[in-house]
Every structure is written in C-alpha cells, then in structure tokens.
XYZ file of C-alpha atoms in Angstrom:
220
model
C 0.172 -0.044 -0.052
C 1.244 3.517 -0.935
C 0.961 6.147 1.422
C 0.382 9.816 0.476
C -1.070 12.776 2.446
C -4.487 14.159 1.264
C -6.968 16.511 2.255
C -10.106 15.546 4.039
C -12.235 16.648 1.186
C -10.198 14.571 -1.421
C -11.488 11.087 -2.472
C -9.487 9.602 -5.007
C -10.922 7.971 -8.095
C -9.453 4.645 -7.317
C -11.439 4.646 -3.942
C -14.662 4.038 -5.511
C -15.452 0.599 -7.324
C -18.162 -1.756 -8.523
C -19.289 -4.376 -6.089
C -22.619 -6.311 -5.001
C -25.251 -7.755 -7.321
C -25.310 -4.460 -9.606
C -23.025 -1.986 -11.053
C -22.316 1.340 -9.156
C -19.498 3.329 -7.290
C -18.880 2.292 -3.558
C -16.055 2.313 -1.317
C -14.695 -1.366 -1.227
C -18.039 -2.246 -1.417
C -19.384 -0.088 1.603
C -22.290 2.636 0.953
C -24.112 4.571 3.367
C -27.921 3.393 3.702
C -29.017 6.501 2.049
C -26.730 6.092 -1.173
C -27.666 2.424 -1.312
C -31.508 3.459 -1.309
C -31.053 5.844 -4.084
C -29.096 3.383 -6.265
C -31.003 0.293 -5.435
C -34.563 1.604 -4.656
C -35.929 1.181 -0.951
C -37.930 -1.848 -1.719
C -34.797 -3.562 -3.243
C -32.547 -2.701 -0.603
C -34.717 -3.924 2.104
C -35.479 -7.108 0.482
C -31.813 -7.524 0.120
C -31.114 -6.924 3.619
C -34.082 -9.235 4.804
C -32.443 -12.164 2.327
C -29.084 -11.505 3.586
C -27.272 -10.191 0.316
C -26.763 -7.067 2.052
C -25.856 -6.560 5.799
C -25.822 -3.554 7.657
C -22.871 -3.697 10.397
C -23.264 -0.483 11.887
C -26.312 1.895 11.820
C -26.587 3.727 8.480
C -24.298 1.825 6.150
C -24.423 -1.101 4.299
C -22.032 -3.872 2.403
C -22.711 -6.817 0.390
C -22.732 -9.990 2.475
C -20.060 -11.666 0.535
C -17.643 -8.976 2.051
C -18.774 -8.970 5.657
C -15.226 -10.152 6.575
C -13.090 -8.588 4.465
C -10.831 -5.870 6.199
C -10.804 -3.157 3.835
C -14.724 -3.005 3.296
C -15.197 -3.206 7.134
C -12.893 -0.376 7.168
C -14.531 1.728 4.694
C -17.901 1.079 6.382
C -16.590 2.288 9.821
C -15.424 5.403 8.219
C -18.928 6.132 6.328
C -20.435 5.400 9.705
C -18.107 8.013 11.682
C -18.497 10.615 9.028
C -16.136 13.474 7.804
C -12.536 13.864 9.255
C -12.884 10.457 10.689
C -9.570 8.179 10.579
C -8.746 4.604 10.999
C -6.431 4.810 14.087
C -4.740 2.492 16.628
C -4.607 -1.230 15.541
C -6.564 -0.800 12.548
C -4.349 1.764 11.257
C -1.362 -0.395 12.102
C -2.718 -3.417 10.314
C -3.432 -0.923 7.057
C 0.142 -0.198 7.237
C 1.003 -4.118 7.117
C 1.673 -4.336 11.033
C -1.200 -6.938 11.822
C 0.022 -8.487 15.111
C -2.724 -6.402 16.733
C -5.113 -6.719 14.295
C -8.819 -8.297 14.922
C -12.395 -7.998 13.963
C -12.783 -4.736 15.697
C -12.501 -1.542 13.574
C -10.835 1.366 15.503
C -11.824 5.072 14.293
C -10.849 8.339 15.687
C -12.952 11.229 15.342
C -12.448 14.852 16.351
C -13.751 16.178 19.637
C -16.541 18.083 18.087
C -18.233 14.863 16.966
C -20.210 12.675 19.048
C -20.416 8.965 18.240
C -20.648 6.134 20.608
C -18.982 2.807 20.090
C -20.644 -0.173 18.730
C -20.001 -3.752 18.385
C -16.733 -4.204 16.687
C -16.484 -0.723 16.222
C -14.332 1.337 18.521
C -14.825 5.210 18.708
C -11.992 7.179 19.934
C -12.092 11.252 20.370
C -8.756 13.054 19.940
C -7.251 16.123 17.908
C -7.072 14.885 14.381
C -4.247 16.671 12.553
C -4.410 16.145 8.766
C -0.915 16.226 8.511
C -0.987 12.777 10.464
C -3.612 11.664 8.228
C -2.520 9.326 4.972
C -4.287 7.541 2.452
C -4.037 3.774 2.248
C -6.276 1.866 -0.347
C -8.580 5.204 -0.656
C -9.277 5.200 3.306
C -8.122 7.849 5.668
C -5.429 6.616 8.176
C -3.368 7.594 10.723
C 0.104 7.756 9.615
C 2.370 4.732 11.156
C 4.156 6.661 13.755
C 0.783 8.232 15.076
C -0.919 4.561 14.972
C 1.860 3.008 16.992
C 2.246 5.700 19.419
C -1.643 5.230 20.079
C -1.333 1.572 20.140
C 1.666 1.597 22.850
C -0.539 3.874 24.929
C -3.888 2.292 24.695
C -3.579 -1.182 23.508
C -2.646 -4.659 25.145
C 1.226 -4.663 25.683
C 2.119 -7.939 23.586
C 0.493 -7.019 20.837
C 1.244 -3.697 20.810
C 5.247 -4.700 21.220
C 4.657 -7.182 18.171
C 3.408 -4.558 16.064
C 6.065 -2.034 16.947
C 8.663 -4.790 15.906
C 6.925 -5.327 12.847
C 7.288 -2.099 11.961
C 10.654 -1.834 12.666
C 11.605 -4.986 10.966
C 9.795 -3.397 7.758
C 11.491 -0.099 8.033
C 15.133 -1.728 8.003
C 17.972 1.058 7.984
C 15.626 3.822 9.227
C 14.399 1.601 12.143
C 16.008 3.953 14.835
C 14.948 7.039 13.232
C 11.364 5.732 13.442
C 11.920 4.883 17.049
C 12.852 8.152 17.954
C 9.808 9.634 15.988
C 7.653 7.653 18.095
C 9.506 8.719 21.222
C 9.078 12.432 20.170
C 5.380 11.862 19.953
C 5.028 10.120 23.246
C 6.873 13.225 24.643
C 4.413 15.752 23.306
C 1.125 13.559 23.838
C -1.493 15.526 25.267
C -3.018 12.729 26.759
C -0.402 11.439 29.257
C -2.504 8.059 30.069
C -0.176 5.295 29.142
C 2.815 6.930 28.040
C 4.911 5.493 30.790
C 4.147 1.992 29.464
C 4.499 3.024 25.902
C 7.978 4.366 26.451
C 9.102 1.161 28.280
C 7.633 -0.860 25.387
C 9.680 1.411 22.979
C 12.998 0.823 24.560
C 12.365 -3.063 24.766
C 11.465 -3.469 21.467
C 13.866 -5.265 19.365
C 14.926 -3.710 15.952
C 15.743 -6.804 13.685
C 16.722 -6.962 10.248
C 14.174 -6.738 7.312
C 12.893 -10.347 6.601
C 13.517 -12.012 9.756
C 10.120 -11.241 11.277
C 7.412 -13.201 9.358
C 3.909 -12.796 10.527
C 4.626 -11.385 13.628
C 6.221 -14.489 14.942
C 8.860 -14.018 17.616
C-alpha cells in the first residue's frame, strides 16, 4: 500500500469501485444506507437486507454479505459511519500499514472532539485532536500515519500485541528503524493525553529492531 497525504475533502478516484449484485460506485463495497437506497431503491435494498444479500454492520451503512469479513470493506464502512474527518486509528491503522499483530475483528476509528458518536459492537470510537498532517491515504481510506498509530497503540493497547506491532514496523523499516523509534519517542513526549505514556515508553525501549525479513507474520 502506498501512502500519500490527502485533505479530508479529497476522495481519490480509485477509492470508488463496483461491487455487489449490481454495478455502481462504492468504497470497497461499502455504501451509506441513503446512497444504497438511491442506487437500488428502497424496496430492493430492504429485500436484500431481509434475504441476507446485504448486511448493515453499523447503523447507516451497508455492505454486500459476501464482503462482510473483508478488512478493507469493514474499514470503509466504519469511516462512512463515523463521518467526515474520521480516521482509521490504533490497531486498525497499524494493520493497514502492514503491522497486523494487533489486528482483529474490531475496527478502531478516531473522530475529532466536536463529533459525538458512541462505540458499537466491533467498532471502537476514539476522540482526539485529528491533525490532517498526520493522516495518510491507504487504499483510498483515511488512516493515521504509522508513527501516530504505533504511538496510540503503545499507549492504549494490550502490551504484547502492541510490542509485536512495533517490532513488525521496525523490521519493515530496515535502516530507518531507529529513526522511526526516535520519532515515536518524540510523539510520546508531546502527547497531550498522558495516560499510558509510561508503559509506551518502556515498550519502545524494549522493542527489538531486527533486520528486514527476519520477522514473518509477527512470529517471535
């Protein structure tokens, strides 16, 4: 996946694709309920949901049942549910960058403080200051930059998976691994929310920076 900085208003053309029983633009198969009604018609969408062809994982968004376990589809649906300026964060963002040791069925999304949205089953909502310079595009989805995601994961995640994700990141970065470690340390030092930063700093020091290729699937 190739990352590049984008503004919140920009949706790249490749983010739209055609999925499901018909042919229409969607974000990795995910659509808002309103868009699906406009494309399919209210009756057809209702029938599709009743018959199991479509699934509403969270209120207001629908995905084809065939893609209910697809990570990109679920991530896209989570962003549609969370609304503008939301960003994939923590373990979900780390997995988008290829560090999947902490990945699971739960999608983590961060929204700005001026938005209100409760967590739902398999969708964890965080609130924080969202700076656009810390947001990158991966597969057309707004995602925290790797250092931001790792910093959050070290502070808020379970220690073992968080450490494994950090070591995956360091392994992928090769010669720039120690520069990345220093960048994460700087973020920890400047983090406004101090909860978990002591644990995070300890894990950051503990992490083993191993040569590229030695780490396979997070195995230790």
